[in-house]
mmCIF file of C-alpha atoms in Angstrom:
data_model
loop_
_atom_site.group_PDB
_atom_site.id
_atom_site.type_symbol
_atom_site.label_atom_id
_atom_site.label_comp_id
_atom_site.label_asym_id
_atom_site.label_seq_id
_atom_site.Cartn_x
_atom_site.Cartn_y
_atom_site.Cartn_z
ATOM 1 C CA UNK K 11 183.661 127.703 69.357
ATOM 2 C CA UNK K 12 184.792 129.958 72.352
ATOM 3 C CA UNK K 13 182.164 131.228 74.561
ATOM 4 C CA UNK K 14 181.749 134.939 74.299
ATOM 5 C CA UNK K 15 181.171 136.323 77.829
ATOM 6 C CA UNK K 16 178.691 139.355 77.689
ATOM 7 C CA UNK K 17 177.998 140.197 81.405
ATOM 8 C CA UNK K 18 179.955 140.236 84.396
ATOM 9 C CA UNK K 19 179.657 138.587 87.270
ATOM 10 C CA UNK K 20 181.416 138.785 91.470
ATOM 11 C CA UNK K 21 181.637 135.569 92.927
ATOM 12 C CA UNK K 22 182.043 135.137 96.278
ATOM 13 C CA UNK K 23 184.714 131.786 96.191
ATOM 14 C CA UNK K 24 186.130 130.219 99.061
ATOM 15 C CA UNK K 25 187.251 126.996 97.076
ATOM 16 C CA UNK K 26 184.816 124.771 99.261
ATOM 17 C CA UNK K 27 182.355 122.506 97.677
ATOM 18 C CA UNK K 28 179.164 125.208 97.195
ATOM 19 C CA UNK K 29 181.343 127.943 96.160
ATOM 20 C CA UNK K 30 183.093 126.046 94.097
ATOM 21 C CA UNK K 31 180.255 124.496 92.712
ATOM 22 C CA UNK K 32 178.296 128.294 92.272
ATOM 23 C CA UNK K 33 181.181 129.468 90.610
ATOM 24 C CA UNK K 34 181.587 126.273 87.687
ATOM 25 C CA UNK K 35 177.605 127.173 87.732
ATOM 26 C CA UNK K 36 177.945 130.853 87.120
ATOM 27 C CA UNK K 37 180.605 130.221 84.442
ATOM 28 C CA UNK K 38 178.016 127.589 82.982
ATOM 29 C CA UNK K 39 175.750 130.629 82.369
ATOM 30 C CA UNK K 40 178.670 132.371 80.318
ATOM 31 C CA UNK K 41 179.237 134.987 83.119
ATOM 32 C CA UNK K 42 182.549 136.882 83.005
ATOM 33 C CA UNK K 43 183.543 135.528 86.692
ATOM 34 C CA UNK K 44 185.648 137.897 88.836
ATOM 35 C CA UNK K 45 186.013 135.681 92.184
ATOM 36 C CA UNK K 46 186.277 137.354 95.999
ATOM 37 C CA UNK K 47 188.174 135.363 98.080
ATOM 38 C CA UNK K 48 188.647 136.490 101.940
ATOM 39 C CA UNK K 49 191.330 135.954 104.325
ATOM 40 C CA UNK K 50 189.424 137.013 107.645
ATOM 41 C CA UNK K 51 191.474 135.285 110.314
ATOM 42 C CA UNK K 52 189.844 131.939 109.788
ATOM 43 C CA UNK K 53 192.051 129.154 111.321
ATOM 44 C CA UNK K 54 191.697 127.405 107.809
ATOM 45 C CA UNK K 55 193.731 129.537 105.834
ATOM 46 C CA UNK K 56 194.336 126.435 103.723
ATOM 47 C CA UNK K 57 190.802 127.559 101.609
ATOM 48 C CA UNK K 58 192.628 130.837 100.794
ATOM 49 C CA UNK K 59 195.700 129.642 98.855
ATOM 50 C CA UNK K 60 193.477 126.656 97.606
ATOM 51 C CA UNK K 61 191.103 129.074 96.037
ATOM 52 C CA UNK K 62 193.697 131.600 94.822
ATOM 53 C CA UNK K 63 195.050 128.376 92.949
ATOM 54 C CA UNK K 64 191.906 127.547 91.754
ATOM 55 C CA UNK K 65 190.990 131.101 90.505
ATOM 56 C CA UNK K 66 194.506 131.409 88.417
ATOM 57 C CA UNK K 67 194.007 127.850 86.833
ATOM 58 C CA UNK K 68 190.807 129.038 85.163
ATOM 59 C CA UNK K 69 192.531 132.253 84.286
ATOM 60 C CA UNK K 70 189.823 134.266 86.258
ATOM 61 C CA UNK K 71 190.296 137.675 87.546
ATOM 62 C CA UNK K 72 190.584 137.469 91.636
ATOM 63 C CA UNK K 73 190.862 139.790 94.559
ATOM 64 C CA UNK K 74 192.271 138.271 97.925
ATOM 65 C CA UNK K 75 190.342 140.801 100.941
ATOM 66 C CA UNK K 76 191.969 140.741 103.911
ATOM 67 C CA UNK K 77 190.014 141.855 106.912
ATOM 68 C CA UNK K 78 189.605 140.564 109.887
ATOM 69 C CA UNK K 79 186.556 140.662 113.092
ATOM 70 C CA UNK K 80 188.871 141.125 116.223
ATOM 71 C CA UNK K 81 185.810 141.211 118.346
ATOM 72 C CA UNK K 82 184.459 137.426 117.808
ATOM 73 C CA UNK K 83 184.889 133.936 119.650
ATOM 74 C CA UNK K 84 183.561 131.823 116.692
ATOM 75 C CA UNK K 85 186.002 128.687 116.824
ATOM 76 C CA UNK K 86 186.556 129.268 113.442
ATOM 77 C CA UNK K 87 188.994 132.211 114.013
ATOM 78 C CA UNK K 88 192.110 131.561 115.910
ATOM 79 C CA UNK K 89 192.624 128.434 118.110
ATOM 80 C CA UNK K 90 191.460 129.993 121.040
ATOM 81 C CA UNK K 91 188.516 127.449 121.436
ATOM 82 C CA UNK K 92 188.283 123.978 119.920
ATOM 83 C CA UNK K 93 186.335 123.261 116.493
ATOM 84 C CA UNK K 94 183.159 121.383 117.515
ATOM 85 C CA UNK K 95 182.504 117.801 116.761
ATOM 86 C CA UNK K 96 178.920 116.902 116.717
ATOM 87 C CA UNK K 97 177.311 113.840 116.106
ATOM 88 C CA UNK K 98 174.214 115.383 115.185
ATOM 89 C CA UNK K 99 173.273 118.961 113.220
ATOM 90 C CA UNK K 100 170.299 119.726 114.190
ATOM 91 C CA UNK K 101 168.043 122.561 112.659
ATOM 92 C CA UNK K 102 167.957 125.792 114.517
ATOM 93 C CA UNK K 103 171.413 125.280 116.383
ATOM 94 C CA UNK K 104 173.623 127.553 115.686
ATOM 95 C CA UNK K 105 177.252 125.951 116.503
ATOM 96 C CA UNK K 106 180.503 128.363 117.548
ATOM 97 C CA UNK K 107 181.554 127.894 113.653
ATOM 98 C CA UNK K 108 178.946 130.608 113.653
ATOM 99 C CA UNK K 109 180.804 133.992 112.395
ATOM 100 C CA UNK K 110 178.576 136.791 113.125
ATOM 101 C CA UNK K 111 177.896 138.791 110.105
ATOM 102 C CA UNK K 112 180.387 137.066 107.795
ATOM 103 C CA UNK K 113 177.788 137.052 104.718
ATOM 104 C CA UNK K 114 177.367 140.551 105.337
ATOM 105 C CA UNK K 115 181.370 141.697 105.437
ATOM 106 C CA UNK K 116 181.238 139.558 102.359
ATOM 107 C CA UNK K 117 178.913 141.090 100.637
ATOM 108 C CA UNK K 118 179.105 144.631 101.331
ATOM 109 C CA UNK K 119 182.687 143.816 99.568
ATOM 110 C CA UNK K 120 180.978 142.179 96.770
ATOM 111 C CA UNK K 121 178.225 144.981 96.160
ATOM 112 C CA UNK K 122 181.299 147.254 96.211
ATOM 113 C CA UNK K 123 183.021 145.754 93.785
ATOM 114 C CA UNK K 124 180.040 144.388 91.230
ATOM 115 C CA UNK K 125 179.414 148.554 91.329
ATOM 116 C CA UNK K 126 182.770 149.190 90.448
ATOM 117 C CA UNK K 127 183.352 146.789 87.352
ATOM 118 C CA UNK K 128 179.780 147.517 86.205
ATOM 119 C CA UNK K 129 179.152 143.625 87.172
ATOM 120 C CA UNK K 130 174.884 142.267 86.780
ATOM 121 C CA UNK K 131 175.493 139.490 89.413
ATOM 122 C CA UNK K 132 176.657 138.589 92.741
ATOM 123 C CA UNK K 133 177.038 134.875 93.135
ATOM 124 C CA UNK K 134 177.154 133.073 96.859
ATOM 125 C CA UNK K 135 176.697 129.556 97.965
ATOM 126 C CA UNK K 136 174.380 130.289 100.670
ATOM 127 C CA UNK K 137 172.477 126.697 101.166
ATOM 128 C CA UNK K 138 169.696 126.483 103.534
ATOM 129 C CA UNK K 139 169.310 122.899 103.353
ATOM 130 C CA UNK K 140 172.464 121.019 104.594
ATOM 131 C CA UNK K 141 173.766 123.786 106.550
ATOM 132 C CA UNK K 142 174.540 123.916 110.372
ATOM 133 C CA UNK K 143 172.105 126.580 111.011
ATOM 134 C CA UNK K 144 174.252 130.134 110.271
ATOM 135 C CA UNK K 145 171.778 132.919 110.319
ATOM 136 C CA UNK K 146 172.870 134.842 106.904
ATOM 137 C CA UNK K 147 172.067 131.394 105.396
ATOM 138 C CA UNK K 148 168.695 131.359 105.529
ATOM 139 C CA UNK K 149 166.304 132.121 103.015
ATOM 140 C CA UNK K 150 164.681 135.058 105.391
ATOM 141 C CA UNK K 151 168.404 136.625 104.956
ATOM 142 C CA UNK K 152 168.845 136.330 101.369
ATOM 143 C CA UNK K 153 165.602 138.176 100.593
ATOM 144 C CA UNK K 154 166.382 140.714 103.099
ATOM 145 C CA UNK K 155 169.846 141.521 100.778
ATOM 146 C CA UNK K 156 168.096 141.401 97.804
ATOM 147 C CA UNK K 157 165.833 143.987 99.128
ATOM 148 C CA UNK K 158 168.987 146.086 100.213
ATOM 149 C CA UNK K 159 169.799 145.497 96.208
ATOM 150 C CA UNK K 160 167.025 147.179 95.125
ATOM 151 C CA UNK K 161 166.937 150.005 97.441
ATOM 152 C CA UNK K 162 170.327 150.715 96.420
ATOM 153 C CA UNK K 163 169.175 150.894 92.369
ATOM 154 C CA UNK K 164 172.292 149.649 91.023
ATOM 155 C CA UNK K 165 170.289 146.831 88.899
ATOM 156 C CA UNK K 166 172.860 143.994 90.784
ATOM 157 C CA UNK K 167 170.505 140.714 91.399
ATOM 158 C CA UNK K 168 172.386 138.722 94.412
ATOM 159 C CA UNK K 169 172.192 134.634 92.943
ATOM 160 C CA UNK K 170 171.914 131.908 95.211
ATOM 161 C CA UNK K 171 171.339 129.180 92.685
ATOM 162 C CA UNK K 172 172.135 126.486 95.295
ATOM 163 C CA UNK K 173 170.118 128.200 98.080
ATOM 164 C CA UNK K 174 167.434 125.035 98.314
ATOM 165 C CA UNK K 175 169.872 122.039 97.512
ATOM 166 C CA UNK K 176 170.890 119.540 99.841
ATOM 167 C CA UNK K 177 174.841 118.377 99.824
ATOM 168 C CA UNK K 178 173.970 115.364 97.425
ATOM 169 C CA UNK K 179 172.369 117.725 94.811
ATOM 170 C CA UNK K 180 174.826 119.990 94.966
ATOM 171 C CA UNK K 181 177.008 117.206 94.112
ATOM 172 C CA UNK K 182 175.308 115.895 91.566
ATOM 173 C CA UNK K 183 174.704 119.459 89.515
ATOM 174 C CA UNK K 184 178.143 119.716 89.747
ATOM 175 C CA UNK K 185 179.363 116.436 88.395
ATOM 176 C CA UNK K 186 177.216 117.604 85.963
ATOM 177 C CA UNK K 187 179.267 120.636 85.305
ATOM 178 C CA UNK K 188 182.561 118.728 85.846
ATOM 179 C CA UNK K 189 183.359 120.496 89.299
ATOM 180 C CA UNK K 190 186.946 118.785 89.611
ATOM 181 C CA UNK K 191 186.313 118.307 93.640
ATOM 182 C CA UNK K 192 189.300 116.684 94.513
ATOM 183 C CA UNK K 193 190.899 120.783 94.198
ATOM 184 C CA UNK K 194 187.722 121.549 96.094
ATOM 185 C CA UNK K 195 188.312 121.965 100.348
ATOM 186 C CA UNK K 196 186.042 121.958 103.199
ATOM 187 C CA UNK K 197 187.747 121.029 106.292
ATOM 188 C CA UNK K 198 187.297 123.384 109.239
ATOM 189 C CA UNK K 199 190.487 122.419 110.740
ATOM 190 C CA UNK K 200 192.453 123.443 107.682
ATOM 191 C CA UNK K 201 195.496 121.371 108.153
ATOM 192 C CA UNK K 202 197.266 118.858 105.213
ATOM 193 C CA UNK K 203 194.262 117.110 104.742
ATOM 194 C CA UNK K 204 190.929 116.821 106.152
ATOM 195 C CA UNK K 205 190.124 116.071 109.799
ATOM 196 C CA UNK K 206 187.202 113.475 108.891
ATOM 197 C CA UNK K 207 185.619 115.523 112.084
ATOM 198 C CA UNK K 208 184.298 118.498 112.131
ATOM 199 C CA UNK K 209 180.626 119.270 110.690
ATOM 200 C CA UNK K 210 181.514 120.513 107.169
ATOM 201 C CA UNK K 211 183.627 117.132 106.679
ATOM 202 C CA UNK K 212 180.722 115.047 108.118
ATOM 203 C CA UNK K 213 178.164 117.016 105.725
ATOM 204 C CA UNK K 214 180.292 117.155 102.688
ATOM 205 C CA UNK K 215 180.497 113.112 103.424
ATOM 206 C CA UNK K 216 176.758 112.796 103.843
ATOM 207 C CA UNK K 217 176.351 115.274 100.734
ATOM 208 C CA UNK K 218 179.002 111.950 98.474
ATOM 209 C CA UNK K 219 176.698 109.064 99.926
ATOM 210 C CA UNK K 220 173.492 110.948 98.680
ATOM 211 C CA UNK K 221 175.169 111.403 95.503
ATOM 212 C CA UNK K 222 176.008 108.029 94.880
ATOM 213 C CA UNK K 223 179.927 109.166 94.186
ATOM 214 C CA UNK K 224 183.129 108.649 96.567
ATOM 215 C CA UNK K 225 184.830 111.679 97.364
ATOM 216 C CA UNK K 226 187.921 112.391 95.043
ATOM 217 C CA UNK K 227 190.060 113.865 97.680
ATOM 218 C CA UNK K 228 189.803 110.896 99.662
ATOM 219 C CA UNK K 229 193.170 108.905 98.436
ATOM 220 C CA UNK K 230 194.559 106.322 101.235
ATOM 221 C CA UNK K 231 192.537 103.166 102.328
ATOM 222 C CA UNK K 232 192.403 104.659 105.971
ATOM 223 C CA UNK K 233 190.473 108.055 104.782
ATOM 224 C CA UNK K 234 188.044 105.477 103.091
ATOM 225 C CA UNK K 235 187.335 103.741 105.742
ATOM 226 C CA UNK K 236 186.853 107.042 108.019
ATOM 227 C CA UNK K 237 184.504 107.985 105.069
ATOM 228 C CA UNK K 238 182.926 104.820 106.037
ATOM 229 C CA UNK K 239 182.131 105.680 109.575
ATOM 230 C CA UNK K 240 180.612 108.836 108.533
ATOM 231 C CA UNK K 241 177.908 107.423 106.534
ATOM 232 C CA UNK K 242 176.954 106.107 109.629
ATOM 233 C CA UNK K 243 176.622 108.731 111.385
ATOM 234 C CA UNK K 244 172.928 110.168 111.548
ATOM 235 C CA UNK K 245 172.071 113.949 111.108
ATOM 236 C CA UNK K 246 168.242 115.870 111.463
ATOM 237 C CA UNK K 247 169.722 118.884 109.034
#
């Protein structure tokens, strides 16, 4: 029987592995998912096309925002400075992936929206478990939005169903839900395939060991063996 979808929802998708994961969740739920997907100068504009692709294969209404934060140095905009390559991720360092405010561009475009098409939900994969530190992912930040939710009256609830999930149970909820992750992308870098280096490849490695699952988008015997040397590699998240 087809599921009848009753409530709306705005997802905030960026094709990565929580987003991606939030989104299969929110469908899960029966939500009528209409997915934001922002093109804000990041130097991994890879994610943007990825996620438009992903958003038209599942025949889901999508918006592509394109804004931009002229003002910043995060390494993630631009190639200006160099993306970091730590060996550790420790808790309370913030690294120059950092993009001030992001989570609040993004949703101050969501809230917009979810107003507009009379949507219940916003849905973001904020995690503050496996996370490098970003300030609008903490748990102190998400209650402070939800607070700006109410004080607005609109009746929108933000979701962060993945807010207290490490990379591995992320993982495993959404094998669960048959997240196909080898459409998924995380790479920082954002070139053909992923660098194996920076700290979201190195956590969304960690996050496949804990799992007990190899990575699907890793396909040639020298990716598996750079998977390999990440398991090594120790991180205090």
């Amino acid at each position: 029987m087809k599921k009848i979808f009753t409530e709306k929802a705005v997802v905030l998708f960026s094709s990565g592995l929580d987003s991606t994961t939030v989104l299969y969740y929110a469908m899960s739920k029966g939500y009528d998912c209409h997915c934001l997907i922002f093109d804000y100068g990041q130097r991994h504009k890879k994610e943007v096309e990825n996620a438009v692709n992903f958003a038209k294969s599942l025949k889901l209404q999508y918006h592509v925002i394109k804004t931009s934060v002229p003002w910043n140095k995060s390494s993630l905009i631009g190639t200006e400075h160099k993306i970091p390559e730590h060996r550790t991720i420790k808790a309370g360092f913030v690294p120059s992936t950092y993009v001030p405010g992001r989570n609040t561009i993004f949703l101050s475009y969501a809230i917009s929206y979810a107003e507009t098409i009379n949507a219940q939900k916003i849905f973001i994969g904020i995690n503050a478990v496996d996370f490098s530190s970003y300030p609008d992912c903490t748990p102190q930040y998400l209650k402070a939005m939800q607070k700006v939710m109410k004080a607005l009256g609109n009746g929108i609830e933000i979701v962060a169903p993945i807010e207290k999930y490490s990379k591995g149970d992320i993982i495993k909820l959404g094998m669960k839900l048959k997240v196909p992750y080898e459409k998924t992308w995380s790479c920082y870098n954002g070139k053909d395939k992923p660098c194996g280096k920076c700290d979201s490849c190195k956590l969304r490695a960690k996050g496949f060991k804990e799992a007990g699952v190899e990575d699907p988008t890793i396909r040639t015997k020298s990716e598996a063996i750079l998977v390999e040397q990440l398991k090594t590699t120790m991180y205090n998240v």
